Structure formats: structure tokens, C-alpha cells
mmCIF file of N, CA and C in Angstrom:
data_model
loop_
_atom_site.group_PDB
_atom_site.id
_atom_site.type_symbol
_atom_site.label_atom_id
_atom_site.label_comp_id
_atom_site.label_asym_id
_atom_site.label_seq_id
_atom_site.Cartn_x
_atom_site.Cartn_y
_atom_site.Cartn_z
ATOM 1 N N PHE R 1056 134.918 81.597 117.700
ATOM 2 C CA PHE R 1056 134.568 82.771 119.026
ATOM 3 C C PHE R 1056 133.763 83.049 119.559
ATOM 4 N N GLY R 1057 133.541 82.957 118.959
ATOM 5 C CA GLY R 1057 132.111 83.295 119.752
ATOM 6 C C GLY R 1057 131.200 82.818 120.695
ATOM 7 N N ASN R 1058 131.387 81.039 121.190
ATOM 8 C CA ASN R 1058 131.095 80.209 121.690
ATOM 9 C C ASN R 1058 131.671 80.796 123.307
ATOM 10 N N LEU R 1059 133.644 80.457 122.773
ATOM 11 C CA LEU R 1059 134.367 81.055 123.849
ATOM 12 C C LEU R 1059 133.584 82.810 124.508
ATOM 13 N N LEU R 1060 133.621 83.938 123.961
ATOM 14 C CA LEU R 1060 132.912 84.184 124.588
ATOM 15 C C LEU R 1060 131.790 84.567 125.456
ATOM 16 N N LYS R 1061 130.641 83.345 125.379
ATOM 17 C CA LYS R 1061 129.623 83.247 125.829
ATOM 18 C C LYS R 1061 130.058 82.689 126.894
ATOM 19 N N GLU R 1062 130.707 81.415 126.212
ATOM 20 C CA GLU R 1062 131.240 80.526 127.657
ATOM 21 C C GLU R 1062 131.897 81.425 129.153
ATOM 22 N N SER R 1063 132.790 81.566 128.075
ATOM 23 C CA SER R 1063 132.785 82.782 129.826
ATOM 24 C C SER R 1063 132.879 83.479 131.167
ATOM 25 N N GLY R 1064 131.806 83.620 130.511
ATOM 26 C CA GLY R 1064 130.585 84.418 131.457
ATOM 27 C C GLY R 1064 130.643 85.700 131.726
ATOM 28 N N VAL R 1065 132.452 86.219 131.248
ATOM 29 C CA VAL R 1065 132.409 87.624 131.544
ATOM 30 C C VAL R 1065 132.242 88.634 130.492
ATOM 31 N N THR R 1066 132.592 88.819 129.766
ATOM 32 C CA THR R 1066 131.873 89.004 128.573
ATOM 33 C C THR R 1066 130.373 89.329 127.882
ATOM 34 N N ARG R 1067 129.519 89.158 128.340
ATOM 35 C CA ARG R 1067 128.225 88.792 128.087
ATOM 36 C C ARG R 1067 128.040 90.140 127.223
ATOM 37 N N ARG R 1068 128.131 91.625 127.443
ATOM 38 C CA ARG R 1068 128.022 92.139 127.077
ATOM 39 C C ARG R 1068 128.227 91.769 125.024
ATOM 40 N N LEU R 1069 129.231 91.546 124.898
ATOM 41 C CA LEU R 1069 130.376 92.112 123.738
ATOM 42 C C LEU R 1069 130.232 90.440 123.466
ATOM 43 N N ALA R 1070 128.881 89.365 124.060
ATOM 44 C CA ALA R 1070 129.156 87.959 123.702
ATOM 45 C C ALA R 1070 127.543 88.486 122.584
ATOM 46 N N ASN R 1071 127.213 88.637 123.344
ATOM 47 C CA ASN R 1071 125.145 89.343 122.528
ATOM 48 C C ASN R 1071 126.226 90.312 121.648
ATOM 49 N N THR R 1072 126.985 90.756 121.241
ATOM 50 C CA THR R 1072 126.857 91.904 120.679
ATOM 51 C C THR R 1072 127.706 91.254 119.125
ATOM 52 N N ALA R 1073 128.334 89.816 119.496
ATOM 53 C CA ALA R 1073 129.102 89.493 118.307
ATOM 54 C C ALA R 1073 128.002 88.153 117.805
ATOM 55 N N SER R 1074 127.114 88.278 118.601
ATOM 56 C CA SER R 1074 125.537 87.409 118.350
ATOM 57 C C SER R 1074 124.388 87.860 117.680
ATOM 58 N N GLY R 1075 125.068 88.852 117.734
ATOM 59 C CA GLY R 1075 123.637 89.694 117.043
ATOM 60 C C GLY R 1075 124.107 90.485 115.887
ATOM 61 N N PRO R 1076 124.705 91.490 116.444
ATOM 62 C CA PRO R 1076 124.250 93.028 114.966
ATOM 63 C C PRO R 1076 125.732 92.676 114.244
ATOM 64 N N LEU R 1077 126.926 91.921 115.239
ATOM 65 C CA LEU R 1077 127.859 92.315 114.860
ATOM 66 C C LEU R 1077 128.438 91.134 113.537
ATOM 67 N N ILE R 1078 127.780 89.707 113.913
ATOM 68 C CA ILE R 1078 127.860 88.815 112.845
ATOM 69 C C ILE R 1078 126.789 89.430 111.343
ATOM 70 N N ASP R 1079 125.512 89.539 111.840
ATOM 71 C CA ASP R 1079 124.697 90.266 110.821
ATOM 72 C C ASP R 1079 125.611 92.019 109.830
ATOM 73 N N THR R 1080 126.256 92.463 110.279
ATOM 74 C CA THR R 1080 126.671 93.314 109.636
ATOM 75 C C THR R 1080 128.319 92.709 109.050
ATOM 76 N N ILE R 1081 128.877 91.799 109.710
ATOM 77 C CA ILE R 1081 130.146 90.816 108.897
ATOM 78 C C ILE R 1081 129.221 90.197 107.546
ATOM 79 N N THR R 1082 127.795 89.670 107.752
ATOM 80 C CA THR R 1082 127.378 89.112 106.115
ATOM 81 C C THR R 1082 127.229 90.031 105.015
ATOM 82 N N ILE R 1083 126.473 90.980 105.654
ATOM 83 C CA ILE R 1083 126.918 92.418 105.142
ATOM 84 C C ILE R 1083 127.327 92.813 103.801
ATOM 85 N N LEU R 1084 128.773 92.995 104.906
ATOM 86 C CA LEU R 1084 129.986 94.043 104.233
ATOM 87 C C LEU R 1084 130.026 92.013 103.281
ATOM 88 N N LEU R 1085 130.836 91.462 103.769
ATOM 89 C CA LEU R 1085 130.943 89.958 102.982
ATOM 90 C C LEU R 1085 129.893 89.814 101.577
ATOM 91 N N GLY R 1086 128.995 90.188 101.709
ATOM 92 C CA GLY R 1086 128.498 89.314 100.949
ATOM 93 C C GLY R 1086 128.654 90.856 99.420
ATOM 94 N N LEU R 1087 128.484 92.087 100.388
ATOM 95 C CA LEU R 1087 129.190 93.311 99.782
ATOM 96 C C LEU R 1087 130.549 93.287 98.276
ATOM 97 N N THR R 1088 131.289 92.607 99.540
ATOM 98 C CA THR R 1088 132.470 92.870 99.043
ATOM 99 C C THR R 1088 132.744 91.340 98.166
ATOM 100 N N VAL R 1089 132.170 90.328 98.119
ATOM 101 C CA VAL R 1089 132.416 89.326 97.235
ATOM 102 C C VAL R 1089 131.380 89.699 95.315
ATOM 103 N N GLY R 1090 130.166 90.242 96.275
ATOM 104 C CA GLY R 1090 129.585 90.956 94.964
ATOM 105 C C GLY R 1090 129.774 92.505 94.187
ATOM 106 N N ALA R 1091 130.738 93.208 94.438
ATOM 107 C CA ALA R 1091 131.024 94.283 94.227
ATOM 108 C C ALA R 1091 132.079 93.450 93.391
ATOM 109 N N SER R 1092 132.785 92.581 93.573
ATOM 110 C CA SER R 1092 133.813 91.866 92.408
ATOM 111 C C SER R 1092 133.318 90.699 91.532
ATOM 112 N N THR R 1093 132.637 90.701 91.861
ATOM 113 C CA THR R 1093 131.969 89.914 90.143
ATOM 114 C C THR R 1093 130.900 90.327 89.102
ATOM 115 N N GLN R 1094 130.998 90.443 87.677
ATOM 116 C CA GLN R 1094 131.033 91.641 86.885
ATOM 117 C C GLN R 1094 129.238 90.887 86.223
ATOM 118 N N ALA R 1095 128.273 90.796 85.824
ATOM 119 C CA ALA R 1095 126.831 90.537 86.446
ATOM 120 C C ALA R 1095 126.825 89.588 84.996
ATOM 121 N N SER R 1096 127.674 89.939 84.000
ATOM 122 C CA SER R 1096 127.911 89.526 82.720
ATOM 123 C C SER R 1096 128.803 87.497 82.812
ATOM 124 N N GLN R 1097 129.280 87.706 84.047
ATOM 125 C CA GLN R 1097 130.255 86.346 84.292
ATOM 126 C C GLN R 1097 128.704 85.641 85.281
ATOM 127 N N PHE R 1098 128.348 86.666 85.746
ATOM 128 C CA PHE R 1098 127.193 85.594 86.623
ATOM 129 C C PHE R 1098 126.011 85.356 86.454
ATOM 130 N N LEU R 1099 125.342 86.181 86.125
ATOM 131 C CA LEU R 1099 123.603 86.645 85.658
ATOM 132 C C LEU R 1099 123.539 85.739 84.139
ATOM 133 N N THR R 1100 123.670 85.058 84.644
ATOM 134 C CA THR R 1100 124.073 83.940 83.223
ATOM 135 C C THR R 1100 122.875 82.828 82.957
ATOM 136 N N TRP R 1101 122.164 82.470 82.143
ATOM 137 C CA TRP R 1101 121.266 81.866 81.660
ATOM 138 C C TRP R 1101 121.018 80.477 83.112
ATOM 139 N N ASN R 1102 122.391 79.685 83.246
ATOM 140 C CA ASN R 1102 122.913 78.874 83.882
ATOM 141 C C ASN R 1102 122.613 79.344 85.051
ATOM 142 N N SER R 1103 123.132 79.628 85.564
ATOM 143 C CA SER R 1103 123.675 80.204 86.696
ATOM 144 C C SER R 1103 121.119 80.580 87.016
ATOM 145 N N ILE R 1104 121.031 81.192 86.281
ATOM 146 C CA ILE R 1104 119.567 81.572 87.023
ATOM 147 C C ILE R 1104 118.230 80.121 86.558
ATOM 148 N N LEU R 1105 119.047 79.451 85.857
ATOM 149 C CA LEU R 1105 118.398 77.839 85.836
ATOM 150 C C LEU R 1105 118.712 77.418 87.013
ATOM 151 N N ILE R 1106 120.092 77.202 87.486
ATOM 152 C CA ILE R 1106 120.155 75.930 88.995
ATOM 153 C C ILE R 1106 119.668 76.841 89.775
ATOM 154 N N PHE R 1107 119.630 78.159 90.044
ATOM 155 C CA PHE R 1107 119.425 78.713 91.635
ATOM 156 C C PHE R 1107 117.502 78.490 91.192
ATOM 157 N N ILE R 1108 116.244 78.168 89.786
ATOM 158 C CA ILE R 1108 115.499 77.843 89.733
ATOM 159 C C ILE R 1108 115.105 76.593 89.881
ATOM 160 N N LEU R 1109 116.309 75.982 89.635
ATOM 161 C CA LEU R 1109 116.597 74.085 90.473
ATOM 162 C C LEU R 1109 116.444 74.001 91.650
ATOM 163 N N GLY R 1110 117.142 74.824 91.854
ATOM 164 C CA GLY R 1110 118.109 74.493 93.863
ATOM 165 C C GLY R 1110 116.576 74.840 94.500
ATOM 166 N N ALA R 1111 115.728 76.013 94.144
ATOM 167 C CA ALA R 1111 114.254 76.713 93.857
ATOM 168 C C ALA R 1111 114.164 74.995 94.694
ATOM 169 N N MET R 1112 113.036 74.454 93.272
ATOM 170 C CA MET R 1112 112.594 73.391 93.300
ATOM 171 C C MET R 1112 112.662 72.572 94.148
ATOM 172 N N SER R 1113 113.808 71.866 94.251
ATOM 173 C CA SER R 1113 113.888 71.100 94.758
ATOM 174 C C SER R 1113 114.096 71.043 96.107
ATOM 175 N N PHE R 1114 113.847 72.188 96.496
ATOM 176 C CA PHE R 1114 113.973 72.480 98.296
ATOM 177 C C PHE R 1114 112.272 72.298 99.080
ATOM 178 N N PHE R 1115 111.772 72.956 97.850
ATOM 179 C CA PHE R 1115 110.115 73.590 97.589
ATOM 180 C C PHE R 1115 109.934 71.600 97.398
ATOM 181 N N LEU R 1116 110.168 70.549 96.577
ATOM 182 C CA LEU R 1116 109.987 69.638 96.453
ATOM 183 C C LEU R 1116 110.165 68.687 97.831
ATOM 184 N N ALA R 1117 111.343 68.555 98.364
ATOM 185 C CA ALA R 1117 111.829 68.511 99.775
ATOM 186 C C ALA R 1117 111.213 68.085 101.021
ATOM 187 N N THR R 1118 110.630 69.467 100.841
ATOM 188 C CA THR R 1118 109.725 69.384 102.173
ATOM 189 C C THR R 1118 108.477 69.218 101.966
ATOM 190 N N GLY R 1119 107.972 69.528 101.195
ATOM 191 C CA GLY R 1119 107.039 68.388 100.547
ATOM 192 C C GLY R 1119 106.232 67.726 100.897
ATOM 193 N N ALA R 1120 107.447 66.834 100.303
ATOM 194 C CA ALA R 1120 107.444 65.264 100.311
ATOM 195 C C ALA R 1120 107.998 64.850 101.545
ATOM 196 N N GLY R 1121 108.678 65.642 102.266
ATOM 197 C CA GLY R 1121 108.488 65.208 103.528
ATOM 198 C C GLY R 1121 107.448 64.765 104.767
ATOM 199 N N VAL R 1122 106.822 66.054 104.639
ATOM 200 C CA VAL R 1122 105.561 66.550 105.342
ATOM 201 C C VAL R 1122 104.669 64.795 104.597
ATOM 202 N N VAL R 1123 104.857 65.211 103.581
ATOM 203 C CA VAL R 1123 103.341 63.676 102.692
ATOM 204 C C VAL R 1123 103.756 62.565 102.580
ATOM 205 N N PHE R 1124 105.156 62.042 103.216
ATOM 206 C CA PHE R 1124 106.030 61.268 103.382
ATOM 207 C C PHE R 1124 105.442 60.639 105.461
ATOM 208 N N VAL R 1125 105.322 61.343 105.977
ATOM 209 C CA VAL R 1125 105.007 61.113 107.382
ATOM 210 C C VAL R 1125 104.188 60.908 107.601
ATOM 211 N N LYS R 1126 103.036 61.698 106.789
ATOM 212 C CA LYS R 1126 101.215 61.920 106.561
ATOM 213 C C LYS R 1126 101.351 60.175 106.469
ATOM 214 N N PHE R 1127 101.638 59.640 105.367
ATOM 215 C CA PHE R 1127 101.615 57.810 104.939
ATOM 216 C C PHE R 1127 102.099 57.834 106.066
ATOM 217 N N PHE R 1128 102.954 57.311 106.455
ATOM 218 C CA PHE R 1128 103.931 56.621 107.132
ATOM 219 C C PHE R 1128 103.275 56.414 108.147
ATOM 220 N N ASN R 1129 102.202 57.497 109.199
ATOM 221 C CA ASN R 1129 101.340 57.410 110.028
ATOM 222 C C ASN R 1129 100.319 57.123 110.331
ATOM 223 N N ILE R 1130 100.117 55.680 108.170
ATOM 224 C CA ILE R 1130 98.883 55.188 108.792
ATOM 225 C C ILE R 1130 99.065 54.007 109.121
ATOM 226 N N PHE R 1131 100.310 53.808 109.147
ATOM 227 C CA PHE R 1131 100.616 52.410 109.970
ATOM 228 C C PHE R 1131 101.257 51.900 110.842
ATOM 229 N N LEU R 1132 100.848 53.183 111.909
ATOM 230 C CA LEU R 1132 101.909 53.611 112.813
ATOM 231 C C LEU R 1132 100.558 53.399 113.705
ATOM 232 N N LYS R 1133 100.685 53.018 115.105
ATOM 233 C CA LYS R 1133 99.585 52.791 115.702
ATOM 234 C C LYS R 1133 99.849 54.658 116.344
ATOM 235 N N GLU R 1134 98.016 54.731 117.530
ATOM 236 C CA GLU R 1134 97.672 55.713 117.919
ATOM 237 C C GLU R 1134 98.683 56.589 118.201
ATOM 238 N N GLY R 1135 99.730 56.219 119.694
ATOM 239 C CA GLY R 1135 100.061 56.337 120.439
ATOM 240 C C GLY R 1135 101.690 56.570 119.836
ATOM 241 N N ASN R 1136 101.636 56.036 118.758
ATOM 242 C CA ASN R 1136 103.460 56.148 118.365
ATOM 243 C C ASN R 1136 103.213 57.122 116.654
ATOM 244 N N LYS R 1137 102.679 57.716 116.997
ATOM 245 C CA LYS R 1137 102.282 58.822 115.298
ATOM 246 C C LYS R 1137 103.555 60.144 115.617
ATOM 247 N N ILE R 1138 104.145 60.238 114.106
ATOM 248 C CA ILE R 1138 105.096 60.899 114.464
ATOM 249 C C ILE R 1138 104.213 62.810 113.835
ATOM 250 N N ASN R 1139 104.906 63.514 113.978
ATOM 251 C CA ASN R 1139 104.235 65.054 113.961
ATOM 252 C C ASN R 1139 104.335 65.757 112.092
ATOM 253 N N PRO R 1140 103.658 65.458 111.741
ATOM 254 C CA PRO R 1140 104.248 65.687 110.196
ATOM 255 C C PRO R 1140 105.018 66.993 109.579
ATOM 256 N N LEU R 1141 105.738 67.771 110.774
ATOM 257 C CA LEU R 1141 106.243 69.126 111.056
ATOM 258 C C LEU R 1141 107.556 68.457 111.206
ATOM 259 N N ILE R 1142 108.246 67.278 111.602
ATOM 260 C CA ILE R 1142 109.400 66.253 111.432
ATOM 261 C C ILE R 1142 109.735 66.287 109.563
ATOM 262 N N GLY R 1143 108.814 65.848 109.263
ATOM 263 C CA GLY R 1143 109.082 65.294 107.901
ATOM 264 C C GLY R 1143 109.366 66.798 107.469
ATOM 265 N N ASN R 1144 109.288 68.000 107.634
ATOM 266 C CA ASN R 1144 109.732 69.443 106.355
ATOM 267 C C ASN R 1144 111.251 69.578 106.639
ATOM 268 N N ALA R 1145 111.316 68.994 107.599
ATOM 269 C CA ALA R 1145 112.772 69.391 108.602
ATOM 270 C C ALA R 1145 114.170 68.329 107.580
ATOM 271 N N GLY R 1146 113.334 67.709 106.742
ATOM 272 C CA GLY R 1146 115.130 66.599 106.168
ATOM 273 C C GLY R 1146 115.561 67.046 104.537
ATOM 274 N N VAL R 1147 115.591 69.004 104.644
ATOM 275 C CA VAL R 1147 115.819 69.261 103.695
ATOM 276 C C VAL R 1147 117.352 69.754 104.429
ATOM 277 N N SER R 1148 118.223 69.815 103.818
ATOM 278 C CA SER R 1148 120.086 70.063 104.396
ATOM 279 C C SER R 1148 120.419 71.342 104.854
ATOM 280 N N ALA R 1149 118.868 72.363 105.152
ATOM 281 C CA ALA R 1149 118.979 73.614 105.825
ATOM 282 C C ALA R 1149 118.810 73.812 107.480
ATOM 283 N N VAL R 1150 120.489 73.539 107.862
ATOM 284 C CA VAL R 1150 120.644 73.432 109.075
ATOM 285 C C VAL R 1150 120.862 74.918 109.709
ATOM 286 N N PRO R 1151 119.608 75.499 110.617
ATOM 287 C CA PRO R 1151 119.720 74.880 111.568
ATOM 288 C C PRO R 1151 117.623 75.391 111.649
ATOM 289 N N ASP R 1152 117.379 75.999 109.432
ATOM 290 C CA ASP R 1152 116.698 76.971 110.089
ATOM 291 C C ASP R 1152 115.537 75.515 109.788
ATOM 292 N N SER R 1153 115.485 75.004 108.754
ATOM 293 C CA SER R 1153 114.473 73.821 108.588
ATOM 294 C C SER R 1153 113.754 74.090 110.147
ATOM 295 N N ALA R 1154 115.109 73.190 111.115
ATOM 296 C CA ALA R 1154 114.264 72.433 111.989
ATOM 297 C C ALA R 1154 113.730 73.747 112.907
ATOM 298 N N ARG R 1155 114.160 74.830 112.573
ATOM 299 C CA ARG R 1155 113.843 76.271 113.628
ATOM 300 C C ARG R 1155 111.740 76.362 113.240
ATOM 301 N N ILE R 1156 112.453 76.299 111.670
ATOM 302 C CA ILE R 1156 110.744 76.256 111.013
ATOM 303 C C ILE R 1156 109.531 76.236 111.857
ATOM 304 N N SER R 1157 110.144 74.046 111.931
ATOM 305 C CA SER R 1157 109.132 73.155 112.474
ATOM 306 C C SER R 1157 108.718 73.425 114.419
ATOM 307 N N GLN R 1158 110.019 73.346 114.833
ATOM 308 C CA GLN R 1158 110.059 74.202 115.623
ATOM 309 C C GLN R 1158 108.860 75.520 116.099
ATOM 310 N N ILE R 1159 108.592 76.345 115.340
ATOM 311 C CA ILE R 1159 108.279 78.227 115.135
ATOM 312 C C ILE R 1159 106.949 77.667 114.657
ATOM 313 N N VAL R 1160 106.158 76.530 113.636
ATOM 314 C CA VAL R 1160 105.217 75.968 113.110
ATOM 315 C C VAL R 1160 104.428 75.097 114.438
ATOM 316 N N GLY R 1161 105.002 74.714 115.539
ATOM 317 C CA GLY R 1161 104.426 73.265 116.282
ATOM 318 C C GLY R 1161 104.179 74.149 116.924
ATOM 319 N N LEU R 1162 105.285 75.749 117.555
ATOM 320 C CA LEU R 1162 104.914 76.216 118.635
ATOM 321 C C LEU R 1162 103.219 77.196 118.718
ATOM 322 N N GLU R 1163 103.070 76.975 117.251
ATOM 323 C CA GLU R 1163 101.295 78.311 117.090
ATOM 324 C C GLU R 1163 100.214 77.719 117.365
ATOM 325 N N TYR R 1164 100.530 76.275 117.074
ATOM 326 C CA TYR R 1164 99.684 75.220 117.672
ATOM 327 C C TYR R 1164 99.270 74.090 118.478
ATOM 328 N N ASP R 1165 100.339 74.787 119.481
ATOM 329 C CA ASP R 1165 100.413 73.477 120.794
ATOM 330 C C ASP R 1165 102.133 74.265 121.734
ATOM 331 N N PRO R 1166 101.599 75.409 122.328
ATOM 332 C CA PRO R 1166 102.558 75.978 123.019
ATOM 333 C C PRO R 1166 103.744 75.253 123.556
ATOM 334 N N THR R 1167 103.021 73.904 123.460
ATOM 335 C CA THR R 1167 103.982 72.873 124.720
ATOM 336 C C THR R 1167 104.919 72.276 124.203
ATOM 337 N N ASN R 1168 104.918 72.044 122.860
ATOM 338 C CA ASN R 1168 105.185 70.668 121.680
ATOM 339 C C ASN R 1168 106.233 72.054 121.409
ATOM 340 N N TYR R 1169 107.483 70.934 121.979
ATOM 341 C CA TYR R 1169 108.574 71.149 121.666
ATOM 342 C C TYR R 1169 109.367 70.494 120.543
ATOM 343 N N LEU R 1170 109.807 70.914 119.051
ATOM 344 C CA LEU R 1170 109.933 69.966 118.449
ATOM 345 C C LEU R 1170 111.649 69.613 117.326
ATOM 346 N N LEU R 1171 112.167 71.238 118.669
ATOM 347 C CA LEU R 1171 113.659 71.424 117.909
ATOM 348 C C LEU R 1171 114.677 70.698 117.934
ATOM 349 N N MET R 1172 114.813 69.804 119.044
ATOM 350 C CA MET R 1172 115.913 68.501 119.196
ATOM 351 C C MET R 1172 115.295 67.715 118.124
ATOM 352 N N HIS R 1173 113.849 67.049 117.974
ATOM 353 C CA HIS R 1173 113.598 66.130 117.230
ATOM 354 C C HIS R 1173 113.460 66.361 115.863
ATOM 355 N N ALA R 1174 113.508 67.295 115.489
ATOM 356 C CA ALA R 1174 114.067 68.173 114.047
ATOM 357 C C ALA R 1174 115.119 68.033 113.675
ATOM 358 N N MET R 1175 115.265 68.175 114.773
ATOM 359 C CA MET R 1175 117.537 68.270 113.982
ATOM 360 C C MET R 1175 117.500 67.212 114.082
ATOM 361 N N GLY R 1176 117.467 65.890 113.811
ATOM 362 C CA GLY R 1176 117.606 64.862 113.712
ATOM 363 C C GLY R 1176 117.973 64.160 111.639
ATOM 364 N N PRO R 1177 116.418 64.663 111.345
ATOM 365 C CA PRO R 1177 116.335 64.710 110.193
ATOM 366 C C PRO R 1177 116.779 65.442 109.340
ATOM 367 N N ASN R 1178 116.636 66.816 109.890
ATOM 368 C CA ASN R 1178 117.662 67.768 109.622
ATOM 369 C C ASN R 1178 119.294 67.984 109.378
ATOM 370 N N VAL R 1179 119.938 66.796 110.599
ATOM 371 C CA VAL R 1179 121.013 66.596 109.780
ATOM 372 C C VAL R 1179 120.934 65.340 109.235
ATOM 373 N N ALA R 1180 120.449 64.345 109.018
ATOM 374 C CA ALA R 1180 120.330 63.642 107.718
ATOM 375 C C ALA R 1180 120.681 64.299 106.868
ATOM 376 N N GLY R 1181 119.227 65.221 106.528
ATOM 377 C CA GLY R 1181 119.107 65.610 104.882
ATOM 378 C C GLY R 1181 120.912 66.046 104.671
ATOM 379 N N VAL R 1182 121.303 66.854 105.209
ATOM 380 C CA VAL R 1182 122.846 66.952 105.259
ATOM 381 C C VAL R 1182 123.597 65.688 104.867
ATOM 382 N N ILE R 1183 123.918 64.597 105.166
ATOM 383 C CA ILE R 1183 124.692 63.310 105.789
ATOM 384 C C ILE R 1183 124.043 62.945 103.745
ATOM 385 N N GLY R 1184 122.774 63.388 104.074
ATOM 386 C CA GLY R 1184 122.069 62.474 102.731
ATOM 387 C C GLY R 1184 122.805 62.851 101.495
ATOM 388 N N SER R 1185 122.426 65.017 101.585
ATOM 389 C CA SER R 1185 122.948 65.502 100.623
ATOM 390 C C SER R 1185 124.498 65.948 100.362
ATOM 391 N N ALA R 1186 125.521 64.910 100.976
ATOM 392 C CA ALA R 1186 126.956 65.059 100.957
ATOM 393 C C ALA R 1186 126.461 63.850 100.096
ATOM 394 N N VAL R 1187 126.033 62.335 100.266
ATOM 395 C CA VAL R 1187 126.110 61.104 99.574
ATOM 396 C C VAL R 1187 126.347 61.937 98.222
ATOM 397 N N ALA R 1188 125.224 61.799 98.081
ATOM 398 C CA ALA R 1188 124.348 62.265 96.881
ATOM 399 C C ALA R 1188 124.795 62.919 95.924
ATOM 400 N N ALA R 1189 125.659 64.003 96.428
ATOM 401 C CA ALA R 1189 127.275 64.673 95.603
ATOM 402 C C ALA R 1189 128.214 64.073 95.243
ATOM 403 N N GLY R 1190 128.428 63.010 96.366
ATOM 404 C CA GLY R 1190 129.347 62.362 96.111
ATOM 405 C C GLY R 1190 129.145 61.564 94.772
ATOM 406 N N ILE R 1191 127.409 60.557 94.981
ATOM 407 C CA ILE R 1191 127.754 59.456 94.193
ATOM 408 C C ILE R 1191 127.412 60.543 92.046
ATOM 409 N N LEU R 1192 127.401 61.611 92.325
ATOM 410 C CA LEU R 1192 127.405 63.061 91.524
ATOM 411 C C LEU R 1192 128.509 62.796 90.834
ATOM 412 N N LEU R 1193 129.725 63.881 91.720
ATOM 413 C CA LEU R 1193 130.624 63.673 91.072
ATOM 414 C C LEU R 1193 131.879 62.602 90.420
ATOM 415 N N GLY R 1194 130.675 61.053 91.251
ATOM 416 C CA GLY R 1194 131.596 59.772 90.893
ATOM 417 C C GLY R 1194 130.834 58.931 88.922
ATOM 418 N N PHE R 1195 130.117 59.450 88.813
ATOM 419 C CA PHE R 1195 129.497 59.450 87.688
ATOM 420 C C PHE R 1195 130.261 60.940 86.697
ATOM 421 N N LEU R 1196 130.166 61.911 87.223
ATOM 422 C CA LEU R 1196 130.876 63.162 85.930
ATOM 423 C C LEU R 1196 132.469 63.118 86.494
ATOM 424 N N MET R 1197 133.042 62.807 86.717
ATOM 425 C CA MET R 1197 134.825 61.911 86.874
ATOM 426 C C MET R 1197 135.114 60.665 86.278
#
């Protein structure tokens, strides 16, 4: 719906509202309604806390490992073909936030450094890899 408003060109203010404050308000209301309908005794268990901690640790590990892997890979590349290590942190499946972080950090060091589209490749590959890993894991469990 938002793309339709944006691309029509007729409703610029409505498109800006739908892509900004309206989506934020809807997200907050959705979180409130789901949170209000769930009891803490059912949701806040040791298993759910452990799952959250393991997910956060895997996110940190994947981000760090991506940067380290690119730095290691750059040792074997010629001087003109080296890869920016910020591309390595975009390999996690947090689309598009990890690619945007690569872009923001890259612009801090070099204002002419546009990494967003280059970072989206590993970002989407992370999504595909996560889906494949989940399918394999479900295959073992079922």
C-alpha cells in the first residue's frame, strides 16, 4: 500500500505519513495488543530467556565472524581486489538493518563510500542461509 501511495506521486504527504509516523504507531499498537494478550507466566520462562540469549550471542558471533573472515580473505587477494570488511557484517539475516549499518559506518570514514547495494548481497544470502539451516534443523527434528 505504501509503495502505491509513493509511486502515484499524487499523495506525497500521505505517503510520507504512511512511511514514517503511521508505521511507527501501528508497530507500537501491534506490540501492545500482543503483549497485553500474553501472560508473563506463559511467555517469560527460562526457556524463552535462554532462546533470547542464544539468539543475541549468535547475532554477535555471526557479525564478528563475518568481519574477521573478510579480513582473512583479503590476505590472499591482490591490492586492487580487496573487499571492505564492513561487507562481512552484513551476512546476518537482519534485512536491511545490517546492510544499512555497513552503509552508515562506511560513510563516517569516507563520505564517497556507498556500500548499501554491495552489502545487500551478503544480507540476502544470510536470509537464504538461515532458511536452509532452519529447513535442515526441522528435517532432523521431525
